[in-house]
mmCIF file of C-alpha atoms in Angstrom:
data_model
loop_
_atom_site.group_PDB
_atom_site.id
_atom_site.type_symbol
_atom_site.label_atom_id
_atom_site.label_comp_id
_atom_site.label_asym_id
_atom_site.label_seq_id
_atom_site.Cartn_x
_atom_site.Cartn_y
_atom_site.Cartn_z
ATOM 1 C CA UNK A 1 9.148 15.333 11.133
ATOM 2 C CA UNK A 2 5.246 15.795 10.083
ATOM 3 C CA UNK A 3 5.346 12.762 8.367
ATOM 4 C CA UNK A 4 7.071 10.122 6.336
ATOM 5 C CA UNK A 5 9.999 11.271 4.442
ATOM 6 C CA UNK A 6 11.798 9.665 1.353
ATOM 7 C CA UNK A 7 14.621 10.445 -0.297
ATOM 8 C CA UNK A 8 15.500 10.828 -3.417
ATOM 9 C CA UNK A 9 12.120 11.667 -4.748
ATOM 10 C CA UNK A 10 13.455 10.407 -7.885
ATOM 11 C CA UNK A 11 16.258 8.098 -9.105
ATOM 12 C CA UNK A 12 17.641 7.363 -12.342
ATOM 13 C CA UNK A 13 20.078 4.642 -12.605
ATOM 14 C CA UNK A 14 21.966 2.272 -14.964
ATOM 15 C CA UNK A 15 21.510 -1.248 -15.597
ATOM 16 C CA UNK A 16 24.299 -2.795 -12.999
ATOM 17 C CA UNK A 17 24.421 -0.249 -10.977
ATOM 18 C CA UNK A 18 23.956 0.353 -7.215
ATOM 19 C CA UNK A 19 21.448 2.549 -5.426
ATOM 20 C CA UNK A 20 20.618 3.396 -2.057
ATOM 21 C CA UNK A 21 16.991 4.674 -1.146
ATOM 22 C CA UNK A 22 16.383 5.956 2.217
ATOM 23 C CA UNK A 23 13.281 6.589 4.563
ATOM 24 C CA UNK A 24 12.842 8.706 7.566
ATOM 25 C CA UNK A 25 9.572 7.592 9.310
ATOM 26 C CA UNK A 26 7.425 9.434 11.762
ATOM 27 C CA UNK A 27 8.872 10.027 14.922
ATOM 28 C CA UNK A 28 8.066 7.757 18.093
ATOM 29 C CA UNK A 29 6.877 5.226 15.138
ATOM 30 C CA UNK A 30 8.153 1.836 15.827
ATOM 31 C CA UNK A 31 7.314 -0.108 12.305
ATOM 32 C CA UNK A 32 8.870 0.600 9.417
ATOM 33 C CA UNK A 33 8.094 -1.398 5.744
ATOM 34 C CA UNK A 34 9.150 -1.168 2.761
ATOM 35 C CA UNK A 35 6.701 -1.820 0.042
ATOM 36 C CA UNK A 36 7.321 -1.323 -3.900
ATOM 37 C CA UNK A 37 4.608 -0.609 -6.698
ATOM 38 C CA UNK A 38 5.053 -1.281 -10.258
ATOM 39 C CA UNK A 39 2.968 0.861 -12.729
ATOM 40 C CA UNK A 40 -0.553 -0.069 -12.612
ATOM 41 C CA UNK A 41 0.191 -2.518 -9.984
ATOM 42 C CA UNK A 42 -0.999 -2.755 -6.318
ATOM 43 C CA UNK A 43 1.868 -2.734 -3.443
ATOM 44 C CA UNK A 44 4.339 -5.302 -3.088
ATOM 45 C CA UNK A 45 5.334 -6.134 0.922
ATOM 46 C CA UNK A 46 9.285 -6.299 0.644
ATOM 47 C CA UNK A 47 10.633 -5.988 4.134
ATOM 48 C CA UNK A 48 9.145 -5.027 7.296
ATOM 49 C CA UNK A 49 11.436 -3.835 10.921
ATOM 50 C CA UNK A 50 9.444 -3.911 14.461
ATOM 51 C CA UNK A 51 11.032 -2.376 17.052
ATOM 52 C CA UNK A 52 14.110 -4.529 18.070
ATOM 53 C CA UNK A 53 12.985 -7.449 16.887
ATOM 54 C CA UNK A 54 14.622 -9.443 13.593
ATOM 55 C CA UNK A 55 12.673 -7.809 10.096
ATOM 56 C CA UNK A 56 10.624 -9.799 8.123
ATOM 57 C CA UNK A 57 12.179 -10.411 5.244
ATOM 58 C CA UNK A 58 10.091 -12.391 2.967
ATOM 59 C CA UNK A 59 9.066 -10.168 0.690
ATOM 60 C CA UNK A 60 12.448 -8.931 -1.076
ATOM 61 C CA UNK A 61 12.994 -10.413 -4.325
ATOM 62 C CA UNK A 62 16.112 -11.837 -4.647
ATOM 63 C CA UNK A 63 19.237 -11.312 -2.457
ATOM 64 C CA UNK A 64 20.352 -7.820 -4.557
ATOM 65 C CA UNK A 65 17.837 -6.382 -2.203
ATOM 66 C CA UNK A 66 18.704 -5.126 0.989
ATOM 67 C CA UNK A 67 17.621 -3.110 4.040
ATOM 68 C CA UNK A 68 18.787 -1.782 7.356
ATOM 69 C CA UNK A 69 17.283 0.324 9.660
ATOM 70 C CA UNK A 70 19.639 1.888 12.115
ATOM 71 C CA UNK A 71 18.899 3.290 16.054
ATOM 72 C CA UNK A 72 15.424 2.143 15.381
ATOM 73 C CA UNK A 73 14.685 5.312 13.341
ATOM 74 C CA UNK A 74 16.193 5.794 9.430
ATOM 75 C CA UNK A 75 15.452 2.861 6.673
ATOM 76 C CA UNK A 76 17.780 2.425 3.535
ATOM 77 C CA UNK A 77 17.017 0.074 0.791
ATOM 78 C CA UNK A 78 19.861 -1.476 -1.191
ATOM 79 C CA UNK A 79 19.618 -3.084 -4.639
ATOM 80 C CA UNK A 80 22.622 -3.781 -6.020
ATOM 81 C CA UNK A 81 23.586 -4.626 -9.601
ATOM 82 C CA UNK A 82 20.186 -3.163 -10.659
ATOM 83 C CA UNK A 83 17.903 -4.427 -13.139
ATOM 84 C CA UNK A 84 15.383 -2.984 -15.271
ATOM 85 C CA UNK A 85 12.607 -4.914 -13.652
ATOM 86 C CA UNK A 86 13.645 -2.974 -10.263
ATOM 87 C CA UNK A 87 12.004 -0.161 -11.972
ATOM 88 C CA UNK A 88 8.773 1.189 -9.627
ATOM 89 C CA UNK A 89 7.931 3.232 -7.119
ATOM 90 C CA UNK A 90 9.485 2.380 -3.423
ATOM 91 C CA UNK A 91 7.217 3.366 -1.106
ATOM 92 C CA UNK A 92 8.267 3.460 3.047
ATOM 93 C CA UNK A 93 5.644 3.582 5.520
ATOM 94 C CA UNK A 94 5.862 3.642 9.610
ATOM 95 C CA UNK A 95 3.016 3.083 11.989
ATOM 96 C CA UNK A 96 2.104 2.519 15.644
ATOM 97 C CA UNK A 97 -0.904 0.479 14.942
ATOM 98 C CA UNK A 98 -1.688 -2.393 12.871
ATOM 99 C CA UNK A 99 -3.210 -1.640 9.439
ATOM 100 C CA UNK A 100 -2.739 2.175 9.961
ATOM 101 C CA UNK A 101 0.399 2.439 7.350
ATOM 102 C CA UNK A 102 1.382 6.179 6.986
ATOM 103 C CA UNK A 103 3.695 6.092 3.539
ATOM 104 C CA UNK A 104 6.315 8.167 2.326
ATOM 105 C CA UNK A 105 5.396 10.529 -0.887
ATOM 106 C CA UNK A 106 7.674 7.504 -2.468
ATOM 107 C CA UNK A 107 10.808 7.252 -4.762
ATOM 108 C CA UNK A 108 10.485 6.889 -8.274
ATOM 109 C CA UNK A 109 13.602 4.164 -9.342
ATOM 110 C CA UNK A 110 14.247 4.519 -13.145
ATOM 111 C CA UNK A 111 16.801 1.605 -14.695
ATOM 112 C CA UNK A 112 17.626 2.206 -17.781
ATOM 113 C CA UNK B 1 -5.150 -16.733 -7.270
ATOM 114 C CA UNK B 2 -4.297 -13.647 -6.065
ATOM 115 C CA UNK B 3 -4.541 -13.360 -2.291
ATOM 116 C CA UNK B 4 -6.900 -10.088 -2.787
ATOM 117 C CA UNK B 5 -8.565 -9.208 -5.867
ATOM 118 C CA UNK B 6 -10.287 -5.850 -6.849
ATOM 119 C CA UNK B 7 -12.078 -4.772 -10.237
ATOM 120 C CA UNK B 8 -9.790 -2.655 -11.774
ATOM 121 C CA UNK B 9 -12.406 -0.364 -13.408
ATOM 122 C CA UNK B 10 -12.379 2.414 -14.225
ATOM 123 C CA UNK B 11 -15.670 3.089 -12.296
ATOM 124 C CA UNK B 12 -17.640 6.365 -14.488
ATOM 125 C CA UNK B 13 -19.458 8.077 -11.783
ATOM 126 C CA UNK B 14 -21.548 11.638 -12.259
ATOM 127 C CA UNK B 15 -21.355 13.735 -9.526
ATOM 128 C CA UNK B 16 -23.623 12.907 -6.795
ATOM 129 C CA UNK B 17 -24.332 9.737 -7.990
ATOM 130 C CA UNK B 18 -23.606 6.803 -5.936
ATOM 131 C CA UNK B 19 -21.249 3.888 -6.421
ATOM 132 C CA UNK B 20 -20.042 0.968 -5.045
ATOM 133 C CA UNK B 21 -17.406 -1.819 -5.912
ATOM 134 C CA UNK B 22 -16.368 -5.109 -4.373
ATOM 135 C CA UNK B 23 -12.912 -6.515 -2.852
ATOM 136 C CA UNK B 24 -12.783 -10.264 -3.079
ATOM 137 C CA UNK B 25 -10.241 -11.978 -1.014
ATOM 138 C CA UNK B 26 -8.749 -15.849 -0.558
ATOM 139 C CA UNK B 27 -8.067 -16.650 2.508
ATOM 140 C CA UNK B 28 -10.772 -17.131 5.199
ATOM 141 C CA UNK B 29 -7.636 -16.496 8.307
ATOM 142 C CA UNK B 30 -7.966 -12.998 6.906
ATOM 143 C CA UNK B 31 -8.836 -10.969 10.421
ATOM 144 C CA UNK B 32 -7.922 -7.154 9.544
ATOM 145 C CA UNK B 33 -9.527 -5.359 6.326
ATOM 146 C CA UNK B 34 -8.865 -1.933 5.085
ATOM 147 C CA UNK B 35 -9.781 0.855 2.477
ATOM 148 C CA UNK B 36 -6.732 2.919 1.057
ATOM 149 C CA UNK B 37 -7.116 6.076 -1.225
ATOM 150 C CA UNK B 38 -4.212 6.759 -4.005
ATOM 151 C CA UNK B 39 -4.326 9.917 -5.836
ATOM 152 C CA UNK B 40 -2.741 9.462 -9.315
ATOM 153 C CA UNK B 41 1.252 9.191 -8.393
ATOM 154 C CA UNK B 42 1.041 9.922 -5.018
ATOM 155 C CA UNK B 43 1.155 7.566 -1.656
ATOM 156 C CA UNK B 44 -2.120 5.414 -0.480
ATOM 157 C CA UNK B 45 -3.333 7.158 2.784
ATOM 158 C CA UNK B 46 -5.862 5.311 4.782
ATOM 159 C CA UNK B 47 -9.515 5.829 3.966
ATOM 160 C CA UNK B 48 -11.265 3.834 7.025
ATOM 161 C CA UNK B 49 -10.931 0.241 8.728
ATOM 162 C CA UNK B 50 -13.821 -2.420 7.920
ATOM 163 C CA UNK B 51 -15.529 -3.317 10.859
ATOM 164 C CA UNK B 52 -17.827 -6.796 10.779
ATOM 165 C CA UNK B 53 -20.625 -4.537 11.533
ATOM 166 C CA UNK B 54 -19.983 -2.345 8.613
ATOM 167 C CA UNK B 55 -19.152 1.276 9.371
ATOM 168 C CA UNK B 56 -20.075 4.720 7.801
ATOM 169 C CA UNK B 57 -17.445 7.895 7.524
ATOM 170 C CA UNK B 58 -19.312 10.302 5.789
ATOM 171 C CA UNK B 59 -20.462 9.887 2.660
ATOM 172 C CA UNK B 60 -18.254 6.596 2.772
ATOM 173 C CA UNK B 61 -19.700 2.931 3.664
ATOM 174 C CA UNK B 62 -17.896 -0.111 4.724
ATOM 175 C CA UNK B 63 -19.192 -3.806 4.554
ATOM 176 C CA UNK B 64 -17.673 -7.087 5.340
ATOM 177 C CA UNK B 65 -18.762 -10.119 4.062
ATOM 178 C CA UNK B 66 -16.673 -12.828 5.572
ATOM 179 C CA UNK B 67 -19.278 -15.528 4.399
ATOM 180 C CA UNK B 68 -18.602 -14.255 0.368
ATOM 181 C CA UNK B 69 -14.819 -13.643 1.775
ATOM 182 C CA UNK B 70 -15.448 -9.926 0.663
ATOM 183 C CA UNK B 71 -15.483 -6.014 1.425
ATOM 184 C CA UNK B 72 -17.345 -3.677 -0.152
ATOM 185 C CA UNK B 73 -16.840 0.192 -0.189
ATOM 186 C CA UNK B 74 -19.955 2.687 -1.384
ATOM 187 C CA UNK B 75 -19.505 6.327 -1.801
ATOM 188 C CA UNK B 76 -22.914 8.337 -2.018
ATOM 189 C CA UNK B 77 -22.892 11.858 -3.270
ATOM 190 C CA UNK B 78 -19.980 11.527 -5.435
ATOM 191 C CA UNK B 79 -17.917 15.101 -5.486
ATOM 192 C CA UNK B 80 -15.302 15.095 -8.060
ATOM 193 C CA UNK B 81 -12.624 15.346 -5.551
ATOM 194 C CA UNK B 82 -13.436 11.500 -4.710
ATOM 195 C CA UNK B 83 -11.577 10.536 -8.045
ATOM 196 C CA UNK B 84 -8.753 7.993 -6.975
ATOM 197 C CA UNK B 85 -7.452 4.417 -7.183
ATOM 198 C CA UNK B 86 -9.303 3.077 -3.954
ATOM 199 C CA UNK B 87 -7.068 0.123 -2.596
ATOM 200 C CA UNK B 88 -8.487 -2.902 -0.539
ATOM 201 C CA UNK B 89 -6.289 -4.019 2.331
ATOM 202 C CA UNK B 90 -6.116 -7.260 4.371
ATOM 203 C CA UNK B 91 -4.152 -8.968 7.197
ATOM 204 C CA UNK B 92 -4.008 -12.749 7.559
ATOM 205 C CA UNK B 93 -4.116 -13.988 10.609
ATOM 206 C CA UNK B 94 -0.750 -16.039 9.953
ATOM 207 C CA UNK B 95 1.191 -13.218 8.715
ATOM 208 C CA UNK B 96 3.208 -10.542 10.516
ATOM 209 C CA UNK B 97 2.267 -7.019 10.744
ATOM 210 C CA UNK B 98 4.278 -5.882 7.685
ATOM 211 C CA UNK B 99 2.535 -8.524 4.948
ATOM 212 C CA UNK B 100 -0.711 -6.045 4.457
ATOM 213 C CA UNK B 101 -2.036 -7.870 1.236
ATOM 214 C CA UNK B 102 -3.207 -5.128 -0.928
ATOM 215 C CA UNK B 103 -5.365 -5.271 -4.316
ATOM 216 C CA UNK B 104 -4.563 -3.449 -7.159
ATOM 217 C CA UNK B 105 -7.234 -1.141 -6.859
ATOM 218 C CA UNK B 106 -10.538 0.003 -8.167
ATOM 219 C CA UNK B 107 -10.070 3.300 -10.252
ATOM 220 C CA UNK B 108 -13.018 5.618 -9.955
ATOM 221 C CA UNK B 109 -13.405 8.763 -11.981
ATOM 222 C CA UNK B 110 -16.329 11.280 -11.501
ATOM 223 C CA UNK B 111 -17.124 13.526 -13.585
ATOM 224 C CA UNK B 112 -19.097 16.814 -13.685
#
């Protein structure tokens, strides 16, 4: 596509529950990260897929998050047993070059 | 510390008026720096990459300070269309592509 797609654009969940958040990046884009962005916040690195290589990991918060990107294209973030802290804005972005993130229009995650 | 640090504002601008607002940062292996633009609940897009020399797009201009271990971003003939959360973006040398270190952003309003 265009650009950077998300889906859903919005998500409302229950405390314990599971949710799956997928991205489709743009195409021919090799990088793929996952950031998140908690109101008035700035973005928070959570994963981070190159190619074939193994993702960088370091920035998911505990192990209830999880990610997988599959034939090099199409993202989804995991949380399970979610918490009301997960609640923020999950934002995917792809790029060719360093620095030059385009992101997703973002999914709103809701626990309540 | 925070690894990047921005003035949260908000920054009160009449139109056509010029302003400017810093972006401190911690770490001197910093290499990469970056403006972002975020439009109240909507993704950061890429405003312009900071060059050592300090660039100009526009009515926009970049400046790197990697004495002070800051960046600076000045927008001259404010139009009220330039109303955003401007984010300030940097790559450590020791980090992988995906760990952009973002601020929190500088809020700037403009008004008529």
């Amino acid at each position: 596509g265009a650009g950077v797609s998300q889906s859903p654009s919005n998500k409302v969940t229950e405390k314990g529950k599971d949710v799956e958040l997928r991205c489709d990046p743009i195409s021919g884009h090799t990088a793929l990260y996952w950031y998140r962005q908690s109101l008035g916040q700035g973005l928070e690195f959570l994963i981070y897929f190159q190619g074939n290589s193994a993702p960088d990991k370091s920035g998911l918060p505990s192990d209830r998050f999880s990610a997988e990107r599959t034939g090099g294209s199409v993202s989804t973030l995991t949380i399970q047993r979610t918490q009301q802290e997960d609640s923020a804005v999950y934002l995917c972005a792809s790029s060719l070059k360093i620095g030059l993130r385009f992101f997703g229009q973002g999914t709103r995650l809701t626990v309540v | 510390r925070k690894e990047v640090e921005q003035d949260p504002g908000p920054f009160n601008v009449p139109e056509g008026a010029t302003v400017a607002f810093n972006c401190t940062y911690s770490n001197s292996a910093s290499q990469s720096f970056f403006w972002y633009r975020q439009d109240c609940r909507k993704e950061p897009k890429l405003l312009m990459s900071v060059y050592s020399s300090g660039n100009e797009d526009g009515r926009f201009t970049a400046q790197l300070n990697r004495a002070s271990q800051y960046i600076s971003l000045l927008i001259r003939d404010s139009k009220l269309s330039d109303s955003a959360t401007y984010l300030c973006v940097v790559i450590l040398t020791t980090d992988s592509w995906g760990k952009l270190q973002f601020g929190a952003g500088t809020q700037v309003v403009v008004t008529p």
